[in-house]
Amino acid sequence: MKSKNHHHTTPVCNGNTSESSSPSPPPSPRRHSAVPHCRRLLRSKTFSQSRRESSVAGIIIRRGLRYFLLLPLFYISGLLMCVGPFSGLVWQAPLPGSVYRSHEIFEKLWHEIESDNSSTIELSSVWRYNRRLKEQKPCPNTSYRHHFATKRESPDPSGYLIVEANGGLNQQRSSICNAVAVAGLLNAILVIPHLDFHSVWVDPSEFGDIYDEDHFITTLKGFVEVVQELPEVVMERYDYNITNIPNIRIEAWAPVSYYLEEVYPVLRKQGVIRIAPFANRLAMNVPPRVQFLRCLANNVALRFSFPVSTLARKLVKRMIEKSSRTGGKYVSVHLRFEEDMVAFSCCLYDGGKAENFEMDLVREKGWRGKFRRKDRLIQPGLNRINGKCPLTPLEVGMMLRGMGFDNNTSIYLASGKIYQAERHLDPLLKMFPLLYTKESLATSDELAPFKGYSSRLAALDYTVCLFSEVFVTTQGGNFPHFLMGHRRFLFGGHAKTIQPDKRKLVILLQDMDISWKAFKNEMESMLIESDRKGMNVPRIKKSRRKSSIYTYPLPECRTHSMLQQLSSVQNHRHCTLSGLDPSLIFLEPLLSVEPVMQRQEKYESQCGLADIKILRFRLMQLVSFHLKASSFEALKIVMPLKCGRLRAFRHGRSLHAHIIKLGVFNDVFFANNLLAMYVDASLLKDARRLFDETLERNVATWTTMISAYTSSGSPDTALKFYMQMLESKSETPNGFLYSAVLKASGLVGDLESGKLIHGRVFRANLGFDTVLMNTLLDMYVKCGSLSSARKVFDDILCPSSTSWNTMISGYGKEGLMEEAVNLFYQMPEPDTVSWNSIIAGFGCKESLGALRFVCMMHRKGLKLDGFTFSCALKTCGCFQLLVMVKQIHCYVNKSGFGSCCFTASALVDSYSNCNELDEAIKMFDEYSCCSASILDCLPLWNSMLSGYVVNEQNSAAINLVSQIHSLGAHVDSYTFGSALKVCINLQNFRLGLQVQGLAVTSGYELDYVVGSILIDLYANDGKIKDTLRLFHRLPVKDIVVWSSLISWCTKMGLNSLVFSLFRDMVNLDIEVDQFIISSVLKACSSLVGLGSGKQVHSFCVKSGYESERITVTSLIDLYAKCGEIEDGLALFYCTSERDTVCYTGIIMGCGQNGRAMEAVGFFQEMIELGLKPNEITFLGVLSACRHAGLVEEAWTIFKYMKTEYKMEPHIEHYYCIVELLSQAGCFKEAEELIAEMPFEPDQTIWNSLLGACGTHKKTELVNFIAERLLTTLPEDPSILVTLSNVYATLEMWDDSRKMREVIKKVGMKEAGKSWIQIKS
């Protein structure tokens, strides 16, 4: 054994010891790092210190101080050499590949590139490397079968696993796959992973927004149990806040042993664990059984959600269609030349100040001070040499042209926003004109739900690249890793991917002397190498695995092996969601160029022609094979069940019977198809019976029933089904179900239910679904909640044309045309529907704005359709614009819409409203003769009937109603409404009862249109009790019904009932319009109820009707009759727009309150303003003159009425003048006026003259008048009393006494009553 005496050993730098055996002196110790490294070998600190001090002293003694004086000179010389005038002598040329010169080489070689098509290759023959993969069987002891056998021995799960997947789409995908593997390893129940919001990938999507949750859970069933949320008991333990669950920090790339030894005990103890974040938390090298779960999740379970996959399939189809020159095959390029990627790589391209400044800003914004740290060395040239710089579009184009792809090759560019796209994409477009992106393939409406959701957009790119013939990856990352592995899974082990050698490429693209031929040779070699690498798989080492597990799948992850394992563990379970084998969902687009929906329609079109025996055979074949049949064959077998749309119900029923016999009736897929068949056949009772018998239901089952009841006119039943589904807690509603139930809520007008559904949609994060948001918008519009509708509209990120049109139409229906027009002008590209919505809105308000927009629409070159014509003609009819009606009629004939029933109906209406009944009859006769049946054109007959009613041709209207009834037409509510109006015009209540009988037998008695006119019929006949009884029976009472009843009650003097009905309307929150308010104010005026009137006035102001003309007039009348003429005048002066009615109201009010001169002044003012007075205006001013004794003014106005306005005075006008003249003593003029009257004087005229005779002692005239009155009305108490009083005034006591005796015999008239309102 060697001695350990340190005095005989020498420390050396390698740390070993050796004895001195040579006679030569030992070497001098090295002065740099030997002492520190060897110091641990020495046991004496004093020895080391003394040795170092002696060494320094020796240097000073031997060398002398002169060496220290030379050190500053050496330092200054070095600086001069590096930065001084000699620096040019030490400059070195840039290393090959470190400088970007690709654009210069492209300009130099462009003519050769453009003309070279000699060595093009066919896309179908790009991949030629045929090497059969050697199947590597996994170890039997560690296979998935052993693992799941172990699981069955201990079936109880160890707890719940919650993970948060962060990053972009494919980094999240990696986390999800690892979560599935860890859950299987720990025998845990996996909660649907939460996708963490990423600061760079600004995407708030949840798992269900990107992936199909139901498919994910169903596919993993039997391997890993997956739930959508934690149980109520667990959530209650953590106060319903997942963040309260302790978060376990897992080291990166943790091995399986770490999870089993460290994590598993915690899971068993707590019952639930949370791991956030979960990126890269599982080692690459795992046992095959765990790796199988990774691949199962990635290649099979993670299927994109319906919105994503639907649009992705469309993009693939369109890409195939645009690649017709290459047999439907195309090249996809994953280009990472985005602004953030260029900035992150720290590479130089132009090298200018602008680029450097821009990239520094991007780096600072995205990564803060990461690139400004002192230890961060940025070397753009070295990065380019090492292949770390993203390839530019120009470099990708040159590479592909060099490999032999010509300008007829279709290229799909999978990328985000290209850095300086216009400049960098121009060369690529020159080389490959057939260049497409998702933005160019999809419409703006299709992409609208994906805007702002980067992961969903990446999913579209992923799918299109997945099914390309050639995939080109230009940069590393998760996207190409996953995609290459997925392509290997689909294409028999070949990735079919071009992986450029970027180190070689940058050197070639910096050589300014390179020729196009030499460059092509290098590129062709690169393609051959990619072909070879695409099939080769690195050997699997037990120690570690450097390559991505997704790029190079293990044996358990290959297609054939995985399908066998799926079939074994899941025991031939077939997918209940789409009828396709879940493992073949990504293979489906490869089986045929046609997408699934087109193939479905293809087989549906053949359903009615297929023989029932063949269908039976196919059904039995499907049941026998299950997963053994391919997805295409499964469609061939199952799609004939969709026979409902082609009315092949007999075949469908036969198949239903065979399904029951074969014992697969409880299969939800078959049940859903049968249910859809019965619904398509409108056999709702059979569908309901089938639904009740079905044991297993999914969300599609409920959606089918809810949609069926909504479409069949029973939306209330649809809402009941929805509530039943929620109570059962069997299924989670999706976007389709929410759309159906929202439509039902809109039809019912159930705003509360709609708001509850809106809340569930919001919590489900379905705001990206534009179609669903449009349905929600439509629901709010139909329920009249425009404020809520506008909030939904504003929250839609990219509203589609349907969104805009629904909102515009909603404003139009509510009469808010200012808001509708503003929104219309904000719309990016208004379509025909948008224009028609605006036109219809103005048409409903009977505004000329409708015609203005029709003219604008015509000038812009938009084609007018039947709807446009109908709205325009309606407006023309309202304003009696006959000339424009004829112009539109000519335009209709030239446009080919003359044969349209609805346009013809509008023409008949407009001609009738313009009092051109002959033209309307001519139009009606022309079209009705050409029409085959009245059933096809009932609206036309209704228009003609309405025309007769409007023009008071009641006999013709009755004949037309009789003709419609005799032809056996199914009469609708409009026909009954017009017929009842004829009965009201004819005052024929008996005929009205007959029409009501027809309405009862036809089921229209309680229709709100027919019901409102029946109320008019009964009220017009004075049957108020029957009117009220019918009113209370109406299930739907719109504002027309309420207005009609209140108006009739006002006319009949039932003022208390008017107030009661008005209070009911307010309490029931029914909209009150200006016409109802006017009727209520008239009731207040009749009762002289100033307090009630002021309350109604306040309600009027709050409702926004204080400026309506009819309301202003009623308020003036109220204040005038209540003696508050000053308030009436103040209201009149505050009115900005005064018409004849308004002036008439204030004139009559002034006259009633003794302000005759003001009344005459207002009359003169309105004449000066050009307003035409009507009969009531003249009566008002004449009454005012009568009260004030203004004879000359009244006589002038009376003559003015006949001479200037050609109006024939009524008896009331004559009464005013006769009384005025007689009171003034002008009996001769009064008698002459009475003699000139075109009608016999009545009691009122004689009474007015009789009173004045008493005043002016005209005894002879009194006797004449008394004789006329007693001859006409001998027993009228009022006349007898008046005569008795006049006789007494003239001191004709005998005659007065005789009148008193006659009064006693006839009977005294009932004493008058008055009442006052006492404030409590």
Short mmCIF file of C-alpha atoms in Angstrom, two decimals, residues 1029-1285:
data_model
loop_
_atom_site.label_atom_id
_atom_site.label_comp_id
_atom_site.label_asym_id
_atom_site.label_seq_id
_atom_site.Cartn_x
_atom_site.Cartn_y
_atom_site.Cartn_z
CA ARG A 1029 -117.03 38.95 -23.29
CA LEU A 1030 -115.34 38.51 -26.68
CA PHE A 1031 -112.48 40.76 -25.61
CA HIS A 1032 -111.68 38.63 -22.56
CA ARG A 1033 -111.77 35.44 -24.67
CA LEU A 1034 -109.07 36.61 -27.07
CA PRO A 1035 -105.80 34.80 -26.21
CA VAL A 1036 -103.64 37.44 -27.88
CA LYS A 1037 -104.68 41.07 -27.47
CA ASP A 1038 -102.57 43.43 -29.49
CA ILE A 1039 -102.68 47.19 -29.27
CA VAL A 1040 -105.30 47.40 -32.06
CA VAL A 1041 -107.78 45.38 -29.97
CA TRP A 1042 -107.23 47.53 -26.87
CA SER A 1043 -107.45 50.73 -28.87
CA SER A 1044 -110.68 49.67 -30.57
CA LEU A 1045 -112.40 48.77 -27.29
CA ILE A 1046 -111.30 51.94 -25.48
CA SER A 1047 -112.37 54.09 -28.43
CA TRP A 1048 -115.85 52.56 -28.46
CA CYS A 1049 -116.21 52.93 -24.71
CA THR A 1050 -115.32 56.60 -25.04
CA LYS A 1051 -117.93 57.12 -27.75
CA MET A 1052 -120.58 55.37 -25.64
CA GLY A 1053 -119.74 57.48 -22.59
CA LEU A 1054 -118.44 54.55 -20.51
CA ASN A 1055 -115.71 56.69 -19.03
CA SER A 1056 -115.12 54.60 -15.89
CA LEU A 1057 -114.58 51.55 -18.08
CA VAL A 1058 -112.15 53.55 -20.19
CA PHE A 1059 -110.04 54.34 -17.11
CA SER A 1060 -110.21 50.71 -15.95
CA LEU A 1061 -108.99 49.40 -19.31
CA PHE A 1062 -106.25 52.00 -19.41
CA ARG A 1063 -105.01 50.98 -15.96
CA ASP A 1064 -105.01 47.33 -17.05
CA MET A 1065 -102.84 48.17 -20.03
CA VAL A 1066 -100.33 50.02 -17.88
CA ASN A 1067 -100.21 47.28 -15.23
CA LEU A 1068 -99.77 44.56 -17.87
CA ASP A 1069 -96.93 46.58 -19.41
CA ILE A 1070 -98.72 46.71 -22.76
CA GLU A 1071 -97.55 49.45 -25.06
CA VAL A 1072 -99.91 52.43 -25.11
CA ASP A 1073 -99.93 54.56 -28.26
CA GLN A 1074 -101.07 58.10 -28.93
CA PHE A 1075 -104.52 57.02 -30.12
CA ILE A 1076 -105.33 55.28 -26.83
CA ILE A 1077 -104.05 58.29 -24.89
CA SER A 1078 -106.29 60.55 -26.99
CA SER A 1079 -109.34 58.42 -26.19
CA VAL A 1080 -108.54 58.47 -22.46
CA LEU A 1081 -108.11 62.26 -22.56
CA LYS A 1082 -111.51 62.57 -24.24
CA ALA A 1083 -113.02 60.62 -21.36
CA CYS A 1084 -111.34 63.02 -18.91
CA SER A 1085 -112.75 65.95 -20.86
CA SER A 1086 -116.26 64.50 -20.75
CA LEU A 1087 -116.02 64.17 -16.97
CA VAL A 1088 -114.20 67.49 -16.60
CA GLY A 1089 -111.67 65.49 -14.60
CA LEU A 1090 -108.69 67.81 -14.50
CA GLY A 1091 -106.75 65.74 -11.97
CA SER A 1092 -107.06 62.53 -14.00
CA GLY A 1093 -106.24 64.46 -17.15
CA LYS A 1094 -103.03 65.80 -15.67
CA GLN A 1095 -101.99 62.28 -14.68
CA VAL A 1096 -102.59 61.11 -18.22
CA HIS A 1097 -100.64 64.15 -19.44
CA SER A 1098 -97.66 63.07 -17.28
CA PHE A 1099 -97.89 59.54 -18.63
CA CYS A 1100 -97.98 61.01 -22.12
CA VAL A 1101 -94.76 62.95 -21.50
CA LYS A 1102 -92.98 59.89 -20.07
CA SER A 1103 -94.07 57.81 -23.04
CA GLY A 1104 -92.79 60.37 -25.52
CA TYR A 1105 -96.16 61.19 -27.08
CA GLU A 1106 -96.42 64.81 -25.91
CA SER A 1107 -95.55 66.14 -29.36
CA GLU A 1108 -97.98 63.92 -31.31
CA ARG A 1109 -100.64 66.05 -33.01
CA ILE A 1110 -103.62 64.00 -31.92
CA THR A 1111 -102.37 64.03 -28.32
CA VAL A 1112 -101.73 67.78 -28.30
CA THR A 1113 -105.25 68.44 -29.61
CA SER A 1114 -106.82 66.22 -26.96
CA LEU A 1115 -104.83 67.92 -24.20
CA ILE A 1116 -105.88 71.38 -25.40
CA ASP A 1117 -109.50 70.20 -25.47
CA LEU A 1118 -109.12 68.81 -21.94
CA TYR A 1119 -107.71 72.01 -20.45
CA ALA A 1120 -110.26 74.13 -22.30
CA LYS A 1121 -113.25 72.11 -21.06
CA CYS A 1122 -111.85 72.12 -17.54
CA GLY A 1123 -111.57 75.93 -17.59
CA GLU A 1124 -107.76 75.92 -17.65
CA ILE A 1125 -107.51 77.79 -20.96
CA GLU A 1126 -104.13 79.32 -20.02
CA ASP A 1127 -102.61 75.83 -19.81
CA GLY A 1128 -104.20 75.03 -23.15
CA LEU A 1129 -102.73 78.17 -24.72
CA ALA A 1130 -99.29 77.41 -23.23
CA LEU A 1131 -99.42 73.93 -24.69
CA PHE A 1132 -100.48 75.35 -28.06
CA TYR A 1133 -97.62 77.84 -28.14
CA CYS A 1134 -95.10 75.08 -27.22
CA THR A 1135 -96.19 73.00 -30.18
CA SER A 1136 -93.72 73.36 -33.05
CA GLU A 1137 -95.82 71.78 -35.78
CA ARG A 1138 -99.39 73.08 -35.79
CA ASP A 1139 -101.88 71.67 -38.25
CA THR A 1140 -105.58 72.24 -38.89
CA VAL A 1141 -106.62 69.91 -36.09
CA CYS A 1142 -104.42 71.71 -33.58
CA TYR A 1143 -105.78 75.13 -34.57
CA THR A 1144 -109.33 73.80 -34.46
CA GLY A 1145 -108.78 72.61 -30.90
CA ILE A 1146 -107.50 75.96 -29.63
CA ILE A 1147 -110.24 77.90 -31.50
CA MET A 1148 -112.96 75.81 -29.89
CA GLY A 1149 -111.29 76.09 -26.49
CA CYS A 1150 -111.10 79.87 -26.70
CA GLY A 1151 -114.73 80.03 -27.79
CA GLN A 1152 -115.85 77.88 -24.87
CA ASN A 1153 -113.95 80.07 -22.40
CA GLY A 1154 -115.26 83.44 -23.64
CA ARG A 1155 -112.22 84.43 -25.68
CA ALA A 1156 -114.00 84.95 -28.97
CA MET A 1157 -111.60 87.52 -30.38
CA GLU A 1158 -108.64 85.23 -29.74
CA ALA A 1159 -110.53 82.45 -31.48
CA VAL A 1160 -111.12 84.68 -34.50
CA GLY A 1161 -107.46 85.71 -34.39
CA PHE A 1162 -106.30 82.09 -34.43
CA PHE A 1163 -108.66 81.44 -37.36
CA GLN A 1164 -107.17 84.31 -39.35
CA GLU A 1165 -103.64 83.11 -38.43
CA MET A 1166 -104.20 79.65 -39.80
CA ILE A 1167 -105.68 81.10 -43.00
CA GLU A 1168 -102.55 83.23 -43.45
CA LEU A 1169 -100.37 80.16 -42.89
CA GLY A 1170 -102.15 78.42 -45.76
CA LEU A 1171 -103.87 75.80 -43.62
CA LYS A 1172 -107.27 74.70 -44.89
CA PRO A 1173 -110.00 74.82 -42.23
CA ASN A 1174 -112.52 72.01 -42.08
CA GLU A 1175 -116.19 71.96 -41.06
CA ILE A 1176 -115.32 71.61 -37.37
CA THR A 1177 -112.99 74.61 -37.57
CA PHE A 1178 -115.75 76.77 -38.98
CA LEU A 1179 -118.17 75.47 -36.36
CA GLY A 1180 -115.71 76.37 -33.61
CA VAL A 1181 -115.12 79.93 -34.73
CA LEU A 1182 -118.83 80.50 -35.42
CA SER A 1183 -119.67 79.20 -31.95
CA ALA A 1184 -117.14 81.61 -30.47
CA CYS A 1185 -118.74 84.49 -32.37
CA ARG A 1186 -122.20 83.33 -31.22
CA HIS A 1187 -121.18 83.44 -27.58
CA ALA A 1188 -119.65 86.92 -27.96
CA GLY A 1189 -122.32 88.37 -30.28
CA LEU A 1190 -119.85 89.06 -33.13
CA VAL A 1191 -122.41 89.25 -35.91
CA GLU A 1192 -120.33 90.82 -38.65
CA GLU A 1193 -117.33 88.54 -38.08
CA ALA A 1194 -119.57 85.46 -37.99
CA TRP A 1195 -121.48 86.44 -41.10
CA THR A 1196 -118.21 87.08 -43.00
CA ILE A 1197 -116.76 83.72 -41.94
CA PHE A 1198 -120.02 81.96 -42.83
CA LYS A 1199 -119.99 83.37 -46.36
CA TYR A 1200 -116.24 82.67 -46.62
CA MET A 1201 -116.97 79.02 -45.95
CA LYS A 1202 -119.15 78.72 -49.04
CA THR A 1203 -117.33 81.06 -51.42
CA GLU A 1204 -113.66 80.34 -50.72
CA TYR A 1205 -113.66 76.72 -49.60
CA LYS A 1206 -116.78 75.49 -51.41
CA MET A 1207 -118.11 73.85 -48.28
CA GLU A 1208 -121.82 73.37 -47.74
CA PRO A 1209 -122.74 74.41 -44.17
CA HIS A 1210 -124.33 71.78 -41.96
CA ILE A 1211 -127.30 72.34 -39.65
CA GLU A 1212 -124.89 73.20 -36.82
CA HIS A 1213 -123.39 76.09 -38.81
CA TYR A 1214 -126.85 77.44 -39.64
CA TYR A 1215 -127.85 77.16 -35.99
CA CYS A 1216 -124.95 79.39 -34.94
CA ILE A 1217 -125.80 82.10 -37.49
CA VAL A 1218 -129.57 81.94 -36.84
CA GLU A 1219 -129.09 82.30 -33.09
CA LEU A 1220 -126.53 85.07 -33.58
CA LEU A 1221 -128.83 87.03 -35.89
CA SER A 1222 -131.91 86.51 -33.75
CA GLN A 1223 -130.12 87.53 -30.55
CA ALA A 1224 -129.01 90.68 -32.38
CA GLY A 1225 -132.62 91.37 -33.38
CA CYS A 1226 -132.08 90.65 -37.08
CA PHE A 1227 -135.15 88.43 -37.38
CA LYS A 1228 -135.73 89.22 -41.02
CA GLU A 1229 -132.20 88.06 -41.97
CA ALA A 1230 -132.66 85.01 -39.77
CA GLU A 1231 -135.95 84.10 -41.44
CA GLU A 1232 -134.41 84.54 -44.89
CA LEU A 1233 -131.48 82.33 -43.92
CA ILE A 1234 -133.85 79.63 -42.65
CA ALA A 1235 -135.80 79.80 -45.87
CA GLU A 1236 -132.58 79.41 -47.91
CA MET A 1237 -131.45 76.32 -45.98
CA PRO A 1238 -131.14 73.22 -48.19
CA PHE A 1239 -132.94 71.18 -45.52
CA GLU A 1240 -135.90 71.58 -43.19
CA PRO A 1241 -135.17 73.41 -39.92
CA ASP A 1242 -135.18 71.14 -36.92
CA GLN A 1243 -135.95 71.66 -33.26
CA THR A 1244 -132.56 73.28 -32.59
CA ILE A 1245 -133.10 76.03 -35.19
CA TRP A 1246 -136.60 76.85 -33.93
CA ASN A 1247 -135.49 76.82 -30.29
CA SER A 1248 -132.68 79.29 -31.02
CA LEU A 1249 -135.12 81.60 -32.75
CA LEU A 1250 -137.77 81.12 -30.04
CA GLY A 1251 -135.47 82.26 -27.22
CA ALA A 1252 -134.61 85.47 -29.05
CA CYS A 1253 -138.31 86.21 -29.71
CA GLY A 1254 -138.93 86.32 -25.99
CA THR A 1255 -136.07 88.75 -25.53
CA HIS A 1256 -137.17 91.07 -28.35
CA LYS A 1257 -140.98 90.74 -27.73
CA LYS A 1258 -141.79 89.16 -31.11
CA THR A 1259 -145.22 87.78 -30.24
CA GLU A 1260 -146.36 86.93 -33.77
CA LEU A 1261 -143.20 85.06 -34.50
CA VAL A 1262 -143.52 83.17 -31.21
CA ASN A 1263 -146.96 81.93 -32.17
CA PHE A 1264 -145.66 80.82 -35.60
CA ILE A 1265 -142.76 78.95 -34.08
CA ALA A 1266 -144.96 77.41 -31.39
CA GLU A 1267 -147.32 76.11 -34.03
CA ARG A 1268 -144.46 74.49 -35.99
CA LEU A 1269 -142.91 72.92 -32.89
CA LEU A 1270 -146.14 71.58 -31.40
CA THR A 1271 -147.10 70.08 -34.74
CA THR A 1272 -143.77 68.27 -35.01
CA LEU A 1273 -143.11 67.38 -31.33
CA PRO A 1274 -146.32 67.86 -29.33
CA GLU A 1275 -145.22 65.95 -26.22
CA ASP A 1276 -141.59 66.98 -25.89
CA PRO A 1277 -141.22 68.31 -22.30
CA SER A 1278 -138.26 70.51 -23.21
CA ILE A 1279 -140.24 72.32 -25.92
CA LEU A 1280 -143.24 72.76 -23.65
CA VAL A 1281 -141.14 74.23 -20.86
CA THR A 1282 -139.38 76.61 -23.27
CA LEU A 1283 -142.72 77.83 -24.68
CA SER A 1284 -144.14 78.30 -21.16
CA ASN A 1285 -141.12 80.41 -20.19
#
